[in-house]
PDB file of C-alpha atoms in Angstrom:
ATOM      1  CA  UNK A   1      19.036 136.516 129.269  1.00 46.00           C
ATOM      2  CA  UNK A   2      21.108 133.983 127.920  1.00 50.00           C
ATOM      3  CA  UNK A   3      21.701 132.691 124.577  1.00 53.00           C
ATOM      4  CA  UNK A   4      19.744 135.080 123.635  1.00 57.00           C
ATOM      5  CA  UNK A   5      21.252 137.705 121.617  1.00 68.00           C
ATOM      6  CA  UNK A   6      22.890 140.319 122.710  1.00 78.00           C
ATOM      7  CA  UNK A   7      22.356 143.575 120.826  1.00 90.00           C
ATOM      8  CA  UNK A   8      25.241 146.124 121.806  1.00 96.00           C
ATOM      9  CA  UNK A   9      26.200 149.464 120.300  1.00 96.00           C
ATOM     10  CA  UNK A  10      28.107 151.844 120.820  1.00 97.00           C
ATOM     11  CA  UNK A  11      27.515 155.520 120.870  1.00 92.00           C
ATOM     12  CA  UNK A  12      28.895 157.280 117.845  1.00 85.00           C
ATOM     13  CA  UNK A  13      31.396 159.572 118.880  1.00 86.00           C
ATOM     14  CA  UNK A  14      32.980 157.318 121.554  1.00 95.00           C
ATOM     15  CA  UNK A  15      36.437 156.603 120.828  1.00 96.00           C
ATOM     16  CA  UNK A  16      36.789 152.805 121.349  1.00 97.00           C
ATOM     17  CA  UNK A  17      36.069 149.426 120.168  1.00 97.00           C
ATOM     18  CA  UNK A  18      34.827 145.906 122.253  1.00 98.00           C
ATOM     19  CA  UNK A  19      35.840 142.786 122.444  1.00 99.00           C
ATOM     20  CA  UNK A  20      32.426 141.338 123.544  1.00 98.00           C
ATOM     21  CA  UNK A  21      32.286 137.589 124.560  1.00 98.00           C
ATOM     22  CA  UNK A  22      29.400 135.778 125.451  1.00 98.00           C
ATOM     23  CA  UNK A  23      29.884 132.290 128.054  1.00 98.00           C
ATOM     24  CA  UNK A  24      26.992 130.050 128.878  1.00 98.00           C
ATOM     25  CA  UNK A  25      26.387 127.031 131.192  1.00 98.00           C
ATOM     26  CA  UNK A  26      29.668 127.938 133.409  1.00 98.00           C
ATOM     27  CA  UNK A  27      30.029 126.862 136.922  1.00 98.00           C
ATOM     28  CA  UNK A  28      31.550 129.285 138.991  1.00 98.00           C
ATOM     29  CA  UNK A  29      33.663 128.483 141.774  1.00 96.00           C
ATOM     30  CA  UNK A  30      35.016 129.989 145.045  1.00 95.00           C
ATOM     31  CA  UNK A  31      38.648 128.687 145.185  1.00 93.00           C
ATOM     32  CA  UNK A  32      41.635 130.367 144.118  1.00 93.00           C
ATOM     33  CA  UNK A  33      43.439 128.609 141.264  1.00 95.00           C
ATOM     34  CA  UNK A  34      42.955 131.602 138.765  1.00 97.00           C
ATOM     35  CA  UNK A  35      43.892 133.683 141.841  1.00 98.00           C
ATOM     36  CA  UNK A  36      47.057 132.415 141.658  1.00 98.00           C
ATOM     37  CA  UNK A  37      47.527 132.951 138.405  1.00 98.00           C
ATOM     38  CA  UNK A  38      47.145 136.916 138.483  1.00 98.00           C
ATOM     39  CA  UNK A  39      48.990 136.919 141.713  1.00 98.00           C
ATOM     40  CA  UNK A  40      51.501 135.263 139.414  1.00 98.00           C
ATOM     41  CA  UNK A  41      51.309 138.289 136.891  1.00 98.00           C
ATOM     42  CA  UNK A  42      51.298 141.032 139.304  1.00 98.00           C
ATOM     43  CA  UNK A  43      54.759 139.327 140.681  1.00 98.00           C
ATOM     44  CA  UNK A  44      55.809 139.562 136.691  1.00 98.00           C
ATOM     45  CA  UNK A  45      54.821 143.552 136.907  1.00 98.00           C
ATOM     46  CA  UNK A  46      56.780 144.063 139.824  1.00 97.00           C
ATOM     47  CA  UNK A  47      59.830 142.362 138.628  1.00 97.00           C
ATOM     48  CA  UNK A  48      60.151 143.796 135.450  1.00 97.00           C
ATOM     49  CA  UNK A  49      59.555 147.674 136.783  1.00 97.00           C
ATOM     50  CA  UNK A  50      60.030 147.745 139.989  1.00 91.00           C
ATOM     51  CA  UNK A  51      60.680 151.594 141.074  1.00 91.00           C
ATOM     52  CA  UNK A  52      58.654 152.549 138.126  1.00 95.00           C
ATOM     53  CA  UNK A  53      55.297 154.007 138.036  1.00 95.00           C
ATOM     54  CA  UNK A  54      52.409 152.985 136.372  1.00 95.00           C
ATOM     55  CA  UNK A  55      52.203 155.873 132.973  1.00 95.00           C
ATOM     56  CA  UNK A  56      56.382 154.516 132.778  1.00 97.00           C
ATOM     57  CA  UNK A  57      54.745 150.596 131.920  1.00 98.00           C
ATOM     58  CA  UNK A  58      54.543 149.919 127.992  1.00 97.00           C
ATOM     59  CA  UNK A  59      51.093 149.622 127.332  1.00 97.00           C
ATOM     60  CA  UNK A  60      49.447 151.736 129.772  1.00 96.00           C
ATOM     61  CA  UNK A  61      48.890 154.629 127.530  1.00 96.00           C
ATOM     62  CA  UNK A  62      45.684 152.191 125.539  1.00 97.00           C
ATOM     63  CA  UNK A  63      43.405 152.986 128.135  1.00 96.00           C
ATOM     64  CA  UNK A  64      44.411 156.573 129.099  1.00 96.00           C
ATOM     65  CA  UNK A  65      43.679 157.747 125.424  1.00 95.00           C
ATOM     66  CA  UNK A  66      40.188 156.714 125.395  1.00 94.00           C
ATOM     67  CA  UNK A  67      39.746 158.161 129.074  1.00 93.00           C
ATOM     68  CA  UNK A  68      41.272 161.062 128.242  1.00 93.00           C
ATOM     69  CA  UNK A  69      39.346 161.670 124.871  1.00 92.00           C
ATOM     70  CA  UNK A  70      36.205 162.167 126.029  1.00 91.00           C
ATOM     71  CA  UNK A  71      37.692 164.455 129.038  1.00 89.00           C
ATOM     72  CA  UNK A  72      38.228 161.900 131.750  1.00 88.00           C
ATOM     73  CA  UNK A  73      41.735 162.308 133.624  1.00 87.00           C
ATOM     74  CA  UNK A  74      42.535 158.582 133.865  1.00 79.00           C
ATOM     75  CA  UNK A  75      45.316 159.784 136.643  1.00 76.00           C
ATOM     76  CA  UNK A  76      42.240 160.602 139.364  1.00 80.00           C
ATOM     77  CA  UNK A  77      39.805 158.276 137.828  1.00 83.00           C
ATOM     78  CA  UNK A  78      41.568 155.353 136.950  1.00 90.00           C
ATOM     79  CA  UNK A  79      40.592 153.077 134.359  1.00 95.00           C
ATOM     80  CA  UNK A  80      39.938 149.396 136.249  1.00 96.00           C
ATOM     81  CA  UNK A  81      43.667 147.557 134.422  1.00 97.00           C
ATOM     82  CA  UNK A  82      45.408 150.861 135.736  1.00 97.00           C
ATOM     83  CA  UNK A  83      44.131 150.414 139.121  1.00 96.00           C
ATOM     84  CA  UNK A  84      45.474 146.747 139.246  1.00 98.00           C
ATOM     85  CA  UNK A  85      48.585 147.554 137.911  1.00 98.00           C
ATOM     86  CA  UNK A  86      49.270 150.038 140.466  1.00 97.00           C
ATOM     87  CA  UNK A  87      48.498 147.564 143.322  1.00 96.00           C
ATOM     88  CA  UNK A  88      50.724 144.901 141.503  1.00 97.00           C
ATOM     89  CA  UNK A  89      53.326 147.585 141.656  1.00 97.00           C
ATOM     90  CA  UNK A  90      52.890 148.614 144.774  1.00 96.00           C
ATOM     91  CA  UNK A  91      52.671 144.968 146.409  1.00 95.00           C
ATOM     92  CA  UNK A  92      49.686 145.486 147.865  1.00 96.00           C
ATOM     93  CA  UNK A  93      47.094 142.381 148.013  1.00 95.00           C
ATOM     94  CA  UNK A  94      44.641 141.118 145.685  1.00 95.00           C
ATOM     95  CA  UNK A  95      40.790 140.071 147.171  1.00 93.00           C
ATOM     96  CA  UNK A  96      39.717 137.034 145.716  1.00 96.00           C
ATOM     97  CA  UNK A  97      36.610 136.827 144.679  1.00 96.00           C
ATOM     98  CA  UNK A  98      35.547 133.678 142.771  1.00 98.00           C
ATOM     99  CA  UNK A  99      36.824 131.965 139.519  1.00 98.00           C
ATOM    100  CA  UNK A 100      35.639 134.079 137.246  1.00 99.00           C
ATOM    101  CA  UNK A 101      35.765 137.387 138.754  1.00 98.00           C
ATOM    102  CA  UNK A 102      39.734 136.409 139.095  1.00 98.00           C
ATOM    103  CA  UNK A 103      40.382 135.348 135.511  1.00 99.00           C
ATOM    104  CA  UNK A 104      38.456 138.540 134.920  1.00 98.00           C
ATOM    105  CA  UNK A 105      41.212 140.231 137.085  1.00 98.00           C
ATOM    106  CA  UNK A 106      44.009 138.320 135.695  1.00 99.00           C
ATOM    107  CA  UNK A 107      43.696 139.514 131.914  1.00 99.00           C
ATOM    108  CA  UNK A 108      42.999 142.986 132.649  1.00 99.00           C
ATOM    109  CA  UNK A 109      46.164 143.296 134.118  1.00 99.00           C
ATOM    110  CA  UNK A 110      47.902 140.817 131.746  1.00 99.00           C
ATOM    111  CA  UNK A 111      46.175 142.818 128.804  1.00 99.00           C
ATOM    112  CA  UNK A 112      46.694 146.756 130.404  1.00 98.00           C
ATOM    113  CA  UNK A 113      42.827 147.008 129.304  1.00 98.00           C
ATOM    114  CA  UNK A 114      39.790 147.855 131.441  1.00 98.00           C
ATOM    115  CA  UNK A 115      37.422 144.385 131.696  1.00 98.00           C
ATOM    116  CA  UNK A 116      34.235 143.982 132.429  1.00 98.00           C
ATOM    117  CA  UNK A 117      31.850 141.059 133.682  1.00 98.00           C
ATOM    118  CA  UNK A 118      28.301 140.667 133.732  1.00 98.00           C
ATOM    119  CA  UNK A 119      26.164 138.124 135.005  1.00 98.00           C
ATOM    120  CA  UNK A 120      24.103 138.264 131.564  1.00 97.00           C
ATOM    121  CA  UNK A 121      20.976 137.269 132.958  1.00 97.00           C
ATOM    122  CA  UNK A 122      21.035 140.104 135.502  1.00 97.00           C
ATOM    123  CA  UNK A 123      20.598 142.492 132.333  1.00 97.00           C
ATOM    124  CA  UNK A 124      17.135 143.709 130.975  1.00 96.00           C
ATOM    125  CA  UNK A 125      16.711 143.873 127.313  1.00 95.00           C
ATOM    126  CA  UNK A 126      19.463 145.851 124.629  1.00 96.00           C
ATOM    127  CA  UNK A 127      22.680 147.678 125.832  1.00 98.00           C
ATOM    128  CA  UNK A 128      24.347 150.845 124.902  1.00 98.00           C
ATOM    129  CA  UNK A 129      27.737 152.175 125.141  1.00 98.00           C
ATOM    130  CA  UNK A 130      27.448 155.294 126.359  1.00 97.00           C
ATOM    131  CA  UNK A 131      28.564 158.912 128.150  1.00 96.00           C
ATOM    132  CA  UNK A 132      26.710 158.807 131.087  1.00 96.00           C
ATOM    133  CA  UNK A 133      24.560 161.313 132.275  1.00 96.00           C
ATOM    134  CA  UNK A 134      23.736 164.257 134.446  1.00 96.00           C
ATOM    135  CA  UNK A 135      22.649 162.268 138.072  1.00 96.00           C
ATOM    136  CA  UNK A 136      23.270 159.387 136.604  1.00 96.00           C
ATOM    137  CA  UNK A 137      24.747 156.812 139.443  1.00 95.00           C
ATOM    138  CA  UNK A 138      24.787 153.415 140.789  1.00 96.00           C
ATOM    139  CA  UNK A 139      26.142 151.383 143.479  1.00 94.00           C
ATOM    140  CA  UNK A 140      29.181 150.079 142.867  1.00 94.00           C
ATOM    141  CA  UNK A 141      31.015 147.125 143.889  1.00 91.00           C
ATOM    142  CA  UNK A 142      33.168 148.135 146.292  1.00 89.00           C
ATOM    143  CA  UNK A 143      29.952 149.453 148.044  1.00 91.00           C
ATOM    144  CA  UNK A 144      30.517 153.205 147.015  1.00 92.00           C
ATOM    145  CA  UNK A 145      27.664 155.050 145.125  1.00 95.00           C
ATOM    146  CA  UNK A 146      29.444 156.188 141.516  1.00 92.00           C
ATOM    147  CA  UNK A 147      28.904 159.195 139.765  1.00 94.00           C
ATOM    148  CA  UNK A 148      28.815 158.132 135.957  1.00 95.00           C
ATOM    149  CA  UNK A 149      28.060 161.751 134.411  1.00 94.00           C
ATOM    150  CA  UNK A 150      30.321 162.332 131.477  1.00 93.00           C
ATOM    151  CA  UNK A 151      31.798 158.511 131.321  1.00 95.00           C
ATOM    152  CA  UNK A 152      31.767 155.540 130.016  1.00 96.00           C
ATOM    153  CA  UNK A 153      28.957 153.348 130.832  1.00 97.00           C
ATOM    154  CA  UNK A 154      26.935 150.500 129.766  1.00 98.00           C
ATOM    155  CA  UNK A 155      23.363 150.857 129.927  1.00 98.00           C
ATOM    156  CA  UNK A 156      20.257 148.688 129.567  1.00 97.00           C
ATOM    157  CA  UNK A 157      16.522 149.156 129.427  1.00 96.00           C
ATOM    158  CA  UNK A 158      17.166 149.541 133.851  1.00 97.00           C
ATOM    159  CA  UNK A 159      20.040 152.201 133.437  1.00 97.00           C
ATOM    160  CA  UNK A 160      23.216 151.927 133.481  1.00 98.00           C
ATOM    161  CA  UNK A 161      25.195 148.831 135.336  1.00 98.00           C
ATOM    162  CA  UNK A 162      28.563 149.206 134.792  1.00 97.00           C
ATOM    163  CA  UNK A 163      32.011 151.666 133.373  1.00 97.00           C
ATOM    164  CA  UNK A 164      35.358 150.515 132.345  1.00 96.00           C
ATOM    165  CA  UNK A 165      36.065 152.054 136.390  1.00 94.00           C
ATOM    166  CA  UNK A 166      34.138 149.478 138.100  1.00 93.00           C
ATOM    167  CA  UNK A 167      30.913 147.892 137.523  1.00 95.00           C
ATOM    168  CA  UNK A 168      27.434 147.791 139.478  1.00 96.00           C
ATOM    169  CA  UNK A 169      26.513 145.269 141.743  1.00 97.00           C
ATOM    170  CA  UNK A 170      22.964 144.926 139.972  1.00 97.00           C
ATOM    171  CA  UNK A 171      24.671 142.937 137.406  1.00 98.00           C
ATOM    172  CA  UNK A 172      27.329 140.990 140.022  1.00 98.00           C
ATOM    173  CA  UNK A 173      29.335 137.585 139.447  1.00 98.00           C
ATOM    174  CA  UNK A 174      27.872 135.301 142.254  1.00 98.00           C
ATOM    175  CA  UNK A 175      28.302 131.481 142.236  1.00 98.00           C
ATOM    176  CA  UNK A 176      25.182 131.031 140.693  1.00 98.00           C
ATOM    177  CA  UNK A 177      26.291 132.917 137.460  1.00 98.00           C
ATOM    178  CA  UNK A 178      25.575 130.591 134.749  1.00 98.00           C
ATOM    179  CA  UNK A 179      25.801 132.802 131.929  1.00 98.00           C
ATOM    180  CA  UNK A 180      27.856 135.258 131.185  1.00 98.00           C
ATOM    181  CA  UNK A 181      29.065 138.809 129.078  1.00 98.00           C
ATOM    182  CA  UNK A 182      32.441 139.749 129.020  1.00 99.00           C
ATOM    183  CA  UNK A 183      33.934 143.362 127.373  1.00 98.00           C
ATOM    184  CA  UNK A 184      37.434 144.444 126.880  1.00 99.00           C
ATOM    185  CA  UNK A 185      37.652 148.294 126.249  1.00 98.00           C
ATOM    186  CA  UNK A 186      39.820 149.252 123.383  1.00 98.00           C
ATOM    187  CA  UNK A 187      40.561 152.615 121.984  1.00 97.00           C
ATOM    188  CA  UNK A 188      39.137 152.401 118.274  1.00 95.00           C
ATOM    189  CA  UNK A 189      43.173 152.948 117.101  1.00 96.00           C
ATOM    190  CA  UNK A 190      43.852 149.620 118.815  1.00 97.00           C
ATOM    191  CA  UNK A 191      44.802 146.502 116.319  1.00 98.00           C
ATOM    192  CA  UNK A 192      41.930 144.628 116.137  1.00 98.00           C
ATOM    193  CA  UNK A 193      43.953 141.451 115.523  1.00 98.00           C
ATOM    194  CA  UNK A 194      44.967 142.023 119.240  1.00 98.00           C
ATOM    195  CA  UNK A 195      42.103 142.621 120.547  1.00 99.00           C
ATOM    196  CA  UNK A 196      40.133 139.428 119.022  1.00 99.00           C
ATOM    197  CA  UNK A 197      43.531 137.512 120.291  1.00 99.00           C
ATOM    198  CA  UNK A 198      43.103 138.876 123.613  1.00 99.00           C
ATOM    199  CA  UNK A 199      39.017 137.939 123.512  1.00 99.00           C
ATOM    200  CA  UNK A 200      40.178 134.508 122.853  1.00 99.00           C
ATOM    201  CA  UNK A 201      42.798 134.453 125.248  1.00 99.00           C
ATOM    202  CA  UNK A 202      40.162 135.325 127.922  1.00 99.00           C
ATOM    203  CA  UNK A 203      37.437 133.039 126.919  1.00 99.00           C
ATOM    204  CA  UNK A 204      40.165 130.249 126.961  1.00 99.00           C
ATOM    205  CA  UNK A 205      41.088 131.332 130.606  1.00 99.00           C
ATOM    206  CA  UNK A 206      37.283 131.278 131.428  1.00 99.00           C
ATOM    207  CA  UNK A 207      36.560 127.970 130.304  1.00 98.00           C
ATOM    208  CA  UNK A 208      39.572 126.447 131.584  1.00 98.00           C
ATOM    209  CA  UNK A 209      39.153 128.020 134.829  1.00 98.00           C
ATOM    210  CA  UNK A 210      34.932 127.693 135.159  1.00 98.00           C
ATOM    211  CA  UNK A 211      33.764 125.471 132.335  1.00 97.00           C
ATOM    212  CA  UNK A 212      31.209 126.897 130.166  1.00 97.00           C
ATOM    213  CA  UNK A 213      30.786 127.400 126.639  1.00 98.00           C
ATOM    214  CA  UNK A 214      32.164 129.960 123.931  1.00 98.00           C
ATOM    215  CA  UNK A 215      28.519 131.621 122.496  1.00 97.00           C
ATOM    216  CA  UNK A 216      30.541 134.905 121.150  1.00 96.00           C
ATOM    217  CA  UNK A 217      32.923 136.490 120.537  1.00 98.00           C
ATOM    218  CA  UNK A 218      32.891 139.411 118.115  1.00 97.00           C
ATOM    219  CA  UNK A 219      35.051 142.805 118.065  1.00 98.00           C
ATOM    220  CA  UNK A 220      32.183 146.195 117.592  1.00 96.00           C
TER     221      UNK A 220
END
């Protein structure tokens, strides 16, 4: 799947909205000059609050409330910008993983908002926002199997491939990612003026950083 369009929704009674932003013919690379950039805005964390925790940073709370309103206790299951944040405030290193995956890194912390990125020809026909389900799982990128009952996911016609905690490795970044979906969670209070800002800002960060060319970007 590529140019192709993407047809997303969103379960009704989920509390959130997407920026969803569609890249094609990018060329992903493995060197670390977007790396540097969020190792640049980690430092920025750490200056500003240093001593502080992470529910004390302005900003945080975004992604909490839409953890928290469907019963998820984003304190034990952190959403994916919290969990960066934490290591920027604790100093603790960054992998790097490849262009994209790093600008990917680099605005979820910059924005305080849980990102996700797909490899959009990895996923099989429509895609739903969802709660997931009783034995629902996958394995996850950082090689753990995930228990996804009761949380956010995104499924396709396969099942579901990633949450707003981390994200499957069916659907993985590699270097031969050529097309691309992007999501920023938002809780549905959130100005949508930001949000579509922040889209942009990311799919400016994308191209500059791996080429490629703006398909979409919409706010749902």
């Amino acid at each position: 799947m590529n140019n192709k369009q993407l047809a997303i929704t969103i379960e009704d009674s989920l509390p959130i909205q997407l920026a969803v932003i569609r890249i094609s013919n990018l060329l992903v690379r493995n060197e670390e000059k977007a790396y540097q950039q969020l190792l640049q805005c980690a430092h920025r964390y750490r200056e500003l609050y240093q001593g502080k925790t992470a529910g004390e940073v302005p900003g945080i709370h975004h992604a909490r409330k839409f953890f928290r309103a469907i019963g998820v206790e984003p304190t034990r299951r952190r959403p994916s910008s919290e969990a960066l944040l934490n290591r920027a405030l604790k100093g603790k290193p960054f992998p790097a993983i490849n262009t994209l995956v790093d600008v990917g890194n680099w605005c979820s912390l910059d924005f305080l908002l849980p990102i996700c990125i797909y490899d959009a020809e990895k996923i099989v026909g429509n895609i739903t926002v969802r709660r997931g389900r009783e034995g629902e799982t996958y394995l996850a990128l950082n090689n753990r199997e995930i228990n996804l009952a009761n949380r956010y996911v995104l499924a396709d016609e396969a099942g579901p491939f990633g949450s707003p905690i981390t994200d499957s490795q069916r659907t993985a970044i590699t270097l031969d990612t050529r097309h691309c979906l992007l999501i920023i969670f938002a809780p549905n209070n959130y100005s949508t003026e930001t949000l579509l800002g922040q889209g942009n800002t990311f799919a400016e960060r994308v191209i500059r950083f791996c080429s490629g060319e703006l398909v979409e970007l919409t706010i749902i």
